[in-house]
Amino acid sequence: MKFFIDTADLDEIREAASWGVLSGVTTNPSLYAKTGGKLADFEDHMVKICEICDGLPVSAESTAETTEEMIAEGKRLAALAPNIVVKLPICEESLPACHALAAEGVRVNMTLVFSAPQALLAARAGARYISPFVGRFDDIGDDGLAQLETVVNAVQNYDYGYWDAEGGPEIITASVRTPNHVTQAALMGADIATVPFGALKNCVHHPLTDQGLEKFAADWKKVVEG
Ligand code: E4P
C-alpha cells in the first residue's frame, strides 16, 4: 500500500514527508480553499508542493468545465513541474480530455469516481490514476468499502496499454476517514490510499501502543531510580 497525503497544507505535507512514508500528494479545490489560498497564488502553491515532494506525484485539480478547457488547463498544470498529475472529475467532458492528455504523456488522476463503470471508462481513456471515493458513501449510510472493492476487482482484471511500464493505472483510495479504510483498501489490493493528515496520524497510533509506552516508561523509571 502506498500512502499519499490528501491535503494542500504545506506544513502538513512537510511533516508527513519527513516521516519517509509518502509516495504522493492529492489536492482538490476544497483542500486548496481550506488553506485560504487565493486564485492568483494557486499555481505557485502547487509548485511549492511539488518542490517539497521532490519528484513524488502531486495531483492538482483542473476546474475547467469543457473538454477544450480541460486539455488547455491540463497542459498548463503539467508544465508547472514534472511531478504534477492533472486531476479531472469523471464526466463526458473529461474522458476525451484524458485521452488527449494521456496521448501527450500527461498523467491524469480521474477523480470523483463512485462506480466500477466510471473507473473502467477512466482506465480505458488513459487515466494514470483512478480515485474511487469511500467516505462519502459512508456519509450517506452506504458501504464505501464494498463500493471500493467492486472498483478494485473490475479495474485490475484488465490491462489498458497506456501506463503499463509504470504499473498504471493505479487505484487511489480516496475520501479516506479512518485507519480501517486504509486496512481494508490494502487487503483488497488497492494500490494507494490518499489520507488526510489527521487520519494519517491516527494510522500511527493505537491505544495498546500508547498503553505499552506508558508501562515501559514507568518500569524504566524504576530502573533509573533503582
Ligand atoms: C482525493 O483525491 C479526494 O479529492 C479526497 O479524498 C476527497 O475527500 P473528501 O470526501 O473527504 O472530501
PDB file of C-alpha atoms and ligand atoms in Angstrom:
ATOM      1  CA  MET A   1       0.000   0.000   0.000  1.00  0.00           C
ATOM      2  CA  LYS A   2       1.408   3.404  -0.962  1.00  0.00           C
ATOM      3  CA  PHE A   3       0.447   6.390   1.196  1.00  0.00           C
ATOM      4  CA  PHE A   4      -0.414   9.730  -0.414  1.00  0.00           C
ATOM      5  CA  ILE A   5      -1.381  12.654   1.786  1.00  0.00           C
ATOM      6  CA  ASP A   6      -4.704  14.295   0.992  1.00  0.00           C
ATOM      7  CA  THR A   7      -4.089  17.961   1.712  1.00  0.00           C
ATOM      8  CA  ALA A   8      -2.882  21.256   0.223  1.00  0.00           C
ATOM      9  CA  ASP A   9      -1.494  22.423   3.584  1.00  0.00           C
ATOM     10  CA  LEU A  10       2.245  22.931   3.129  1.00  0.00           C
ATOM     11  CA  ASP A  11       3.096  22.336   6.812  1.00  0.00           C
ATOM     12  CA  GLU A  12       1.158  19.053   6.883  1.00  0.00           C
ATOM     13  CA  ILE A  13       2.912  17.949   3.689  1.00  0.00           C
ATOM     14  CA  ARG A  14       6.338  18.890   5.068  1.00  0.00           C
ATOM     15  CA  GLU A  15       5.748  16.965   8.318  1.00  0.00           C
ATOM     16  CA  ALA A  16       4.321  13.884   6.572  1.00  0.00           C
ATOM     17  CA  ALA A  17       7.172  13.946   4.022  1.00  0.00           C
ATOM     18  CA  SER A  18       9.689  13.970   6.904  1.00  0.00           C
ATOM     19  CA  TRP A  19       8.317  10.604   8.067  1.00  0.00           C
ATOM     20  CA  GLY A  20       9.740   8.968   4.935  1.00  0.00           C
ATOM     21  CA  VAL A  21       6.425   7.209   4.143  1.00  0.00           C
ATOM     22  CA  LEU A  22       4.902   9.434   1.436  1.00  0.00           C
ATOM     23  CA  SER A  23       4.530   8.343  -2.183  1.00  0.00           C
ATOM     24  CA  GLY A  24       2.498  11.341  -3.343  1.00  0.00           C
ATOM     25  CA  VAL A  25       0.045  14.160  -2.610  1.00  0.00           C
ATOM     26  CA  THR A  26      -3.523  14.755  -3.727  1.00  0.00           C
ATOM     27  CA  THR A  27      -5.240  18.126  -3.603  1.00  0.00           C
ATOM     28  CA  ASN A  28      -8.674  19.317  -4.731  1.00  0.00           C
ATOM     29  CA  PRO A  29     -10.404  22.719  -4.961  1.00  0.00           C
ATOM     30  CA  SER A  30     -11.866  22.366  -1.431  1.00  0.00           C
ATOM     31  CA  LEU A  31      -8.484  21.456   0.084  1.00  0.00           C
ATOM     32  CA  TYR A  32      -6.826  24.447  -1.618  1.00  0.00           C
ATOM     33  CA  ALA A  33      -9.649  26.762  -0.475  1.00  0.00           C
ATOM     34  CA  LYS A  34      -9.123  25.436   3.075  1.00  0.00           C
ATOM     35  CA  THR A  35      -5.576  26.829   3.043  1.00  0.00           C
ATOM     36  CA  GLY A  36      -7.010  30.319   2.462  1.00  0.00           C
ATOM     37  CA  GLY A  37      -5.152  30.421  -0.833  1.00  0.00           C
ATOM     38  CA  LYS A  38      -6.077  32.956  -3.493  1.00  0.00           C
ATOM     39  CA  LEU A  39      -6.768  32.192  -7.174  1.00  0.00           C
ATOM     40  CA  ALA A  40      -3.675  34.152  -8.242  1.00  0.00           C
ATOM     41  CA  ASP A  41      -1.465  32.012  -5.986  1.00  0.00           C
ATOM     42  CA  PHE A  42      -2.854  28.577  -6.926  1.00  0.00           C
ATOM     43  CA  GLU A  43      -0.222  27.580  -9.455  1.00  0.00           C
ATOM     44  CA  ASP A  44       2.663  28.815  -7.278  1.00  0.00           C
ATOM     45  CA  HIS A  45       1.178  26.846  -4.383  1.00  0.00           C
ATOM     46  CA  MET A  46       1.118  23.666  -6.468  1.00  0.00           C
ATOM     47  CA  VAL A  47       4.759  24.283  -7.443  1.00  0.00           C
ATOM     48  CA  LYS A  48       5.680  24.664  -3.756  1.00  0.00           C
ATOM     49  CA  ILE A  49       4.046  21.283  -3.032  1.00  0.00           C
ATOM     50  CA  CYS A  50       5.977  19.734  -5.933  1.00  0.00           C
ATOM     51  CA  GLU A  51       9.241  21.149  -4.546  1.00  0.00           C
ATOM     52  CA  ILE A  52       8.516  19.827  -1.023  1.00  0.00           C
ATOM     53  CA  CYS A  53       7.698  16.395  -2.505  1.00  0.00           C
ATOM     54  CA  ASP A  54      10.884  16.226  -4.588  1.00  0.00           C
ATOM     55  CA  GLY A  55       9.552  14.287  -7.564  1.00  0.00           C
ATOM     56  CA  LEU A  56       6.623  12.467  -5.931  1.00  0.00           C
ATOM     57  CA  PRO A  57       3.347  12.730  -7.918  1.00  0.00           C
ATOM     58  CA  VAL A  58       1.245  15.747  -6.886  1.00  0.00           C
ATOM     59  CA  SER A  59      -2.364  15.887  -8.092  1.00  0.00           C
ATOM     60  CA  ALA A  60      -3.545  19.411  -8.969  1.00  0.00           C
ATOM     61  CA  GLU A  61      -7.231  19.547  -9.920  1.00  0.00           C
ATOM     62  CA  SER A  62      -8.496  21.332 -13.004  1.00  0.00           C
ATOM     63  CA  THR A  63     -11.668  23.367 -12.521  1.00  0.00           C
ATOM     64  CA  ALA A  64     -12.328  23.599 -16.253  1.00  0.00           C
ATOM     65  CA  GLU A  65     -15.784  22.515 -17.480  1.00  0.00           C
ATOM     66  CA  THR A  66     -15.333  21.856 -21.206  1.00  0.00           C
ATOM     67  CA  THR A  67     -13.093  19.303 -22.898  1.00  0.00           C
ATOM     68  CA  GLU A  68     -11.088  22.002 -24.653  1.00  0.00           C
ATOM     69  CA  GLU A  69     -10.576  23.963 -21.439  1.00  0.00           C
ATOM     70  CA  MET A  70      -9.609  20.752 -19.551  1.00  0.00           C
ATOM     71  CA  ILE A  71      -6.976  19.983 -22.175  1.00  0.00           C
ATOM     72  CA  ALA A  72      -5.611  23.547 -22.121  1.00  0.00           C
ATOM     73  CA  GLU A  73      -5.601  23.768 -18.298  1.00  0.00           C
ATOM     74  CA  GLY A  74      -4.205  20.243 -18.055  1.00  0.00           C
ATOM     75  CA  LYS A  75      -1.263  21.162 -20.272  1.00  0.00           C
ATOM     76  CA  ARG A  76      -0.707  24.350 -18.247  1.00  0.00           C
ATOM     77  CA  LEU A  77      -0.757  22.473 -14.940  1.00  0.00           C
ATOM     78  CA  ALA A  78       1.508  19.707 -16.278  1.00  0.00           C
ATOM     79  CA  ALA A  79       4.029  22.333 -17.409  1.00  0.00           C
ATOM     80  CA  LEU A  80       4.352  23.673 -13.838  1.00  0.00           C
ATOM     81  CA  ALA A  81       6.535  20.765 -12.686  1.00  0.00           C
ATOM     82  CA  PRO A  82       7.483  17.284 -13.935  1.00  0.00           C
ATOM     83  CA  ASN A  83       5.705  15.625 -10.980  1.00  0.00           C
ATOM     84  CA  ILE A  84       2.351  17.345 -11.492  1.00  0.00           C
ATOM     85  CA  VAL A  85      -0.572  14.976 -12.110  1.00  0.00           C
ATOM     86  CA  VAL A  86      -3.660  16.607 -13.635  1.00  0.00           C
ATOM     87  CA  LYS A  87      -6.815  15.787 -11.721  1.00  0.00           C
ATOM     88  CA  LEU A  88     -10.083  15.653 -13.673  1.00  0.00           C
ATOM     89  CA  PRO A  89     -13.565  14.701 -12.442  1.00  0.00           C
ATOM     90  CA  ILE A  90     -15.060  11.709 -14.279  1.00  0.00           C
ATOM     91  CA  CYS A  91     -17.628  13.079 -16.770  1.00  0.00           C
ATOM     92  CA  GLU A  92     -18.396  13.129 -20.508  1.00  0.00           C
ATOM     93  CA  GLU A  93     -16.158  16.160 -20.976  1.00  0.00           C
ATOM     94  CA  SER A  94     -13.154  14.733 -19.124  1.00  0.00           C
ATOM     95  CA  LEU A  95     -12.937  11.402 -20.995  1.00  0.00           C
ATOM     96  CA  PRO A  96     -11.788  12.952 -24.311  1.00  0.00           C
ATOM     97  CA  ALA A  97      -9.608  15.396 -22.353  1.00  0.00           C
ATOM     98  CA  CYS A  98      -7.970  12.485 -20.505  1.00  0.00           C
ATOM     99  CA  HIS A  99      -7.484  10.633 -23.794  1.00  0.00           C
ATOM    100  CA  ALA A 100      -5.838  13.666 -25.419  1.00  0.00           C
ATOM    101  CA  LEU A 101      -3.629  14.465 -22.410  1.00  0.00           C
ATOM    102  CA  ALA A 102      -2.527  10.828 -21.967  1.00  0.00           C
ATOM    103  CA  ALA A 103      -1.587  10.697 -25.654  1.00  0.00           C
ATOM    104  CA  GLU A 104       0.814  13.582 -24.920  1.00  0.00           C
ATOM    105  CA  GLY A 105       2.259  11.805 -21.869  1.00  0.00           C
ATOM    106  CA  VAL A 106       0.367  13.874 -19.306  1.00  0.00           C
ATOM    107  CA  ARG A 107      -0.579  11.860 -16.229  1.00  0.00           C
ATOM    108  CA  VAL A 108      -4.275  12.233 -15.300  1.00  0.00           C
ATOM    109  CA  ASN A 109      -5.863  11.329 -11.966  1.00  0.00           C
ATOM    110  CA  MET A 110      -9.553  10.720 -12.672  1.00  0.00           C
ATOM    111  CA  THR A 111     -11.434  11.656  -9.515  1.00  0.00           C
ATOM    112  CA  LEU A 112     -14.951  11.740  -8.045  1.00  0.00           C
ATOM    113  CA  VAL A 113     -15.247   8.076  -9.075  1.00  0.00           C
ATOM    114  CA  PHE A 114     -18.129   6.251  -7.369  1.00  0.00           C
ATOM    115  CA  SER A 115     -18.698   3.189  -9.569  1.00  0.00           C
ATOM    116  CA  ALA A 116     -16.882   0.429 -11.456  1.00  0.00           C
ATOM    117  CA  PRO A 117     -18.138   1.599 -14.875  1.00  0.00           C
ATOM    118  CA  GLN A 118     -16.768   5.104 -14.172  1.00  0.00           C
ATOM    119  CA  ALA A 119     -13.410   3.590 -13.171  1.00  0.00           C
ATOM    120  CA  LEU A 120     -13.280   1.276 -16.214  1.00  0.00           C
ATOM    121  CA  LEU A 121     -14.018   4.160 -18.584  1.00  0.00           C
ATOM    122  CA  ALA A 122     -11.341   6.305 -16.896  1.00  0.00           C
ATOM    123  CA  ALA A 123      -8.789   3.496 -17.270  1.00  0.00           C
ATOM    124  CA  ARG A 124      -9.741   2.961 -20.914  1.00  0.00           C
ATOM    125  CA  ALA A 125      -9.402   6.716 -21.584  1.00  0.00           C
ATOM    126  CA  GLY A 126      -5.805   6.623 -20.343  1.00  0.00           C
ATOM    127  CA  ALA A 127      -6.002   7.749 -16.731  1.00  0.00           C
ATOM    128  CA  ARG A 128      -2.730   7.143 -14.848  1.00  0.00           C
ATOM    129  CA  TYR A 129      -4.579   7.184 -11.501  1.00  0.00           C
ATOM    130  CA  ILE A 130      -8.231   6.475 -10.670  1.00  0.00           C
ATOM    131  CA  SER A 131      -9.690   7.811  -7.406  1.00  0.00           C
ATOM    132  CA  PRO A 132     -12.738   5.933  -6.074  1.00  0.00           C
ATOM    133  CA  PHE A 133     -14.214   7.683  -3.026  1.00  0.00           C
ATOM    134  CA  VAL A 134     -15.027   5.693   0.139  1.00  0.00           C
ATOM    135  CA  GLY A 135     -16.011   8.099   2.932  1.00  0.00           C
ATOM    136  CA  ARG A 136     -18.683   9.970   1.010  1.00  0.00           C
ATOM    137  CA  PHE A 137     -20.636   6.707   0.601  1.00  0.00           C
ATOM    138  CA  ASP A 138     -20.377   6.169   4.370  1.00  0.00           C
ATOM    139  CA  ASP A 139     -21.528   9.761   4.903  1.00  0.00           C
ATOM    140  CA  ILE A 140     -24.865   8.817   3.241  1.00  0.00           C
ATOM    141  CA  GLY A 141     -25.169   5.442   5.004  1.00  0.00           C
ATOM    142  CA  ASP A 142     -23.894   3.352   2.094  1.00  0.00           C
ATOM    143  CA  ASP A 143     -20.934   0.923   2.291  1.00  0.00           C
ATOM    144  CA  GLY A 144     -17.936   2.756   0.831  1.00  0.00           C
ATOM    145  CA  LEU A 145     -15.554  -0.186   1.207  1.00  0.00           C
ATOM    146  CA  ALA A 146     -17.907  -2.540  -0.639  1.00  0.00           C
ATOM    147  CA  GLN A 147     -18.105   0.007  -3.450  1.00  0.00           C
ATOM    148  CA  LEU A 148     -14.300   0.305  -3.465  1.00  0.00           C
ATOM    149  CA  GLU A 149     -13.944  -3.477  -3.789  1.00  0.00           C
ATOM    150  CA  THR A 150     -16.071  -3.513  -6.957  1.00  0.00           C
ATOM    151  CA  VAL A 151     -13.818  -0.867  -8.488  1.00  0.00           C
ATOM    152  CA  VAL A 152     -10.580  -2.621  -7.497  1.00  0.00           C
ATOM    153  CA  ASN A 153     -11.755  -6.033  -8.733  1.00  0.00           C
ATOM    154  CA  ALA A 154     -13.135  -4.668 -12.009  1.00  0.00           C
ATOM    155  CA  VAL A 155     -10.176  -2.442 -12.968  1.00  0.00           C
ATOM    156  CA  GLN A 156      -7.495  -4.959 -12.000  1.00  0.00           C
ATOM    157  CA  ASN A 157      -9.000  -7.605 -14.331  1.00  0.00           C
ATOM    158  CA  TYR A 158      -7.535  -5.860 -17.395  1.00  0.00           C
ATOM    159  CA  ASP A 159      -4.517  -4.115 -18.967  1.00  0.00           C
ATOM    160  CA  TYR A 160      -5.059  -0.757 -20.657  1.00  0.00           C
ATOM    161  CA  GLY A 161      -1.840  -0.122 -22.591  1.00  0.00           C
ATOM    162  CA  TYR A 162      -1.121   3.451 -21.536  1.00  0.00           C
ATOM    163  CA  TRP A 163       0.939   3.305 -18.327  1.00  0.00           C
ATOM    164  CA  ASP A 164       1.875  -0.417 -18.129  1.00  0.00           C
ATOM    165  CA  ALA A 165       5.590   0.435 -17.738  1.00  0.00           C
ATOM    166  CA  GLU A 166       4.770   2.420 -14.574  1.00  0.00           C
ATOM    167  CA  GLY A 167       2.299  -0.161 -13.278  1.00  0.00           C
ATOM    168  CA  GLY A 168      -0.628   2.100 -14.060  1.00  0.00           C
ATOM    169  CA  PRO A 169      -3.446   2.818 -13.875  1.00  0.00           C
ATOM    170  CA  GLU A 170      -3.116   2.795 -10.087  1.00  0.00           C
ATOM    171  CA  ILE A 171      -6.160   2.962  -7.863  1.00  0.00           C
ATOM    172  CA  ILE A 172      -6.029   5.736  -5.253  1.00  0.00           C
ATOM    173  CA  THR A 173      -8.439   5.033  -2.397  1.00  0.00           C
ATOM    174  CA  ALA A 174      -9.874   8.495  -1.744  1.00  0.00           C
ATOM    175  CA  SER A 175     -12.228  10.115   0.746  1.00  0.00           C
ATOM    176  CA  VAL A 176     -10.473   8.139   3.497  1.00  0.00           C
ATOM    177  CA  ARG A 177     -11.738   8.772   7.022  1.00  0.00           C
ATOM    178  CA  THR A 178     -10.231   6.039   9.252  1.00  0.00           C
ATOM    179  CA  PRO A 179      -7.312   3.599   9.660  1.00  0.00           C
ATOM    180  CA  ASN A 180      -9.798   0.825   8.852  1.00  0.00           C
ATOM    181  CA  HIS A 181     -10.365   2.357   5.430  1.00  0.00           C
ATOM    182  CA  VAL A 182      -6.603   2.014   4.886  1.00  0.00           C
ATOM    183  CA  THR A 183      -6.552  -1.556   6.215  1.00  0.00           C
ATOM    184  CA  GLN A 184      -9.461  -2.737   4.091  1.00  0.00           C
ATOM    185  CA  ALA A 185      -8.167  -0.944   0.989  1.00  0.00           C
ATOM    186  CA  ALA A 186      -4.812  -2.701   1.437  1.00  0.00           C
ATOM    187  CA  LEU A 187      -6.466  -6.109   1.969  1.00  0.00           C
ATOM    188  CA  MET A 188      -8.454  -5.734  -1.264  1.00  0.00           C
ATOM    189  CA  GLY A 189      -5.350  -4.726  -3.214  1.00  0.00           C
ATOM    190  CA  ALA A 190      -5.916  -1.030  -3.868  1.00  0.00           C
ATOM    191  CA  ASP A 191      -2.555   0.448  -4.898  1.00  0.00           C
ATOM    192  CA  ILE A 192      -2.687   3.675  -2.902  1.00  0.00           C
ATOM    193  CA  ALA A 193      -4.582   5.333  -0.068  1.00  0.00           C
ATOM    194  CA  THR A 194      -4.620   9.123  -0.021  1.00  0.00           C
ATOM    195  CA  VAL A 195      -5.131  10.062   3.614  1.00  0.00           C
ATOM    196  CA  PRO A 196      -5.855  13.390   5.348  1.00  0.00           C
ATOM    197  CA  PHE A 197      -3.136  14.274   7.865  1.00  0.00           C
ATOM    198  CA  GLY A 198      -5.380  13.696  10.886  1.00  0.00           C
ATOM    199  CA  ALA A 199      -6.304  10.216   9.691  1.00  0.00           C
ATOM    200  CA  LEU A 200      -2.638   9.560   8.839  1.00  0.00           C
ATOM    201  CA  LYS A 201      -1.688  10.358  12.426  1.00  0.00           C
ATOM    202  CA  ASN A 202      -4.454   8.032  13.605  1.00  0.00           C
ATOM    203  CA  CYS A 203      -2.815   5.308  11.490  1.00  0.00           C
ATOM    204  CA  VAL A 204       0.343   5.695  13.593  1.00  0.00           C
ATOM    205  CA  HIS A 205      -1.349   5.458  16.954  1.00  0.00           C
ATOM    206  CA  HIS A 206      -3.067   2.550  18.718  1.00  0.00           C
ATOM    207  CA  PRO A 207      -4.394   2.557  22.313  1.00  0.00           C
ATOM    208  CA  LEU A 208      -2.373  -0.571  23.180  1.00  0.00           C
ATOM    209  CA  THR A 209       0.784   1.051  21.793  1.00  0.00           C
ATOM    210  CA  ASP A 210       0.209   4.163  23.910  1.00  0.00           C
ATOM    211  CA  GLN A 211      -0.537   1.955  26.954  1.00  0.00           C
ATOM    212  CA  GLY A 212       2.614  -0.072  26.345  1.00  0.00           C
ATOM    213  CA  LEU A 213       4.748   3.062  26.021  1.00  0.00           C
ATOM    214  CA  GLU A 214       3.452   4.346  29.365  1.00  0.00           C
ATOM    215  CA  LYS A 215       4.238   0.988  31.054  1.00  0.00           C
ATOM    216  CA  PHE A 216       7.745   0.819  29.577  1.00  0.00           C
ATOM    217  CA  ALA A 217       8.427   4.393  30.733  1.00  0.00           C
ATOM    218  CA  ALA A 218       7.113   3.712  34.225  1.00  0.00           C
ATOM    219  CA  ASP A 219       9.116   0.475  34.564  1.00  0.00           C
ATOM    220  CA  TRP A 220      12.262   2.075  33.151  1.00  0.00           C
ATOM    221  CA  LYS A 221      11.869   4.923  35.692  1.00  0.00           C
ATOM    222  CA  LYS A 222      12.190   2.244  38.418  1.00  0.00           C
ATOM    223  CA  VAL A 223      15.433   1.034  36.794  1.00  0.00           C
ATOM    224  CA  VAL A 224      16.843   4.555  36.605  1.00  0.00           C
ATOM    225  CA  GLU A 225      15.845   5.294  40.199  1.00  0.00           C
ATOM    226  CA  GLY A 226      16.948   1.736  41.279  1.00  0.00           C
TER     227      GLY A 226
HETATM  228  C1  E4P B   1      -8.866  12.949  -3.149  1.00  0.00           C
HETATM  229  O1  E4P B   1      -8.361  12.961  -4.252  1.00  0.00           O
HETATM  230  C2  E4P B   1     -10.240  13.450  -2.907  1.00  0.00           C
HETATM  231  O2  E4P B   1     -10.442  14.695  -3.514  1.00  0.00           O
HETATM  232  C3  E4P B   1     -10.498  13.499  -1.431  1.00  0.00           C
HETATM  233  O3  E4P B   1     -10.024  12.290  -0.846  1.00  0.00           O
HETATM  234  C4  E4P B   1     -11.941  13.733  -1.099  1.00  0.00           C
HETATM  235  O4  E4P B   1     -12.106  13.562   0.291  1.00  0.00           O
HETATM  236  P1  E4P B   1     -13.463  14.028   0.997  1.00  0.00           P
HETATM  237  O5  E4P B   1     -14.542  13.074   0.544  1.00  0.00           O
HETATM  238  O6  E4P B   1     -13.187  13.910   2.476  1.00  0.00           O
HETATM  239  O7  E4P B   1     -13.722  15.443   0.564  1.00  0.00           O
END
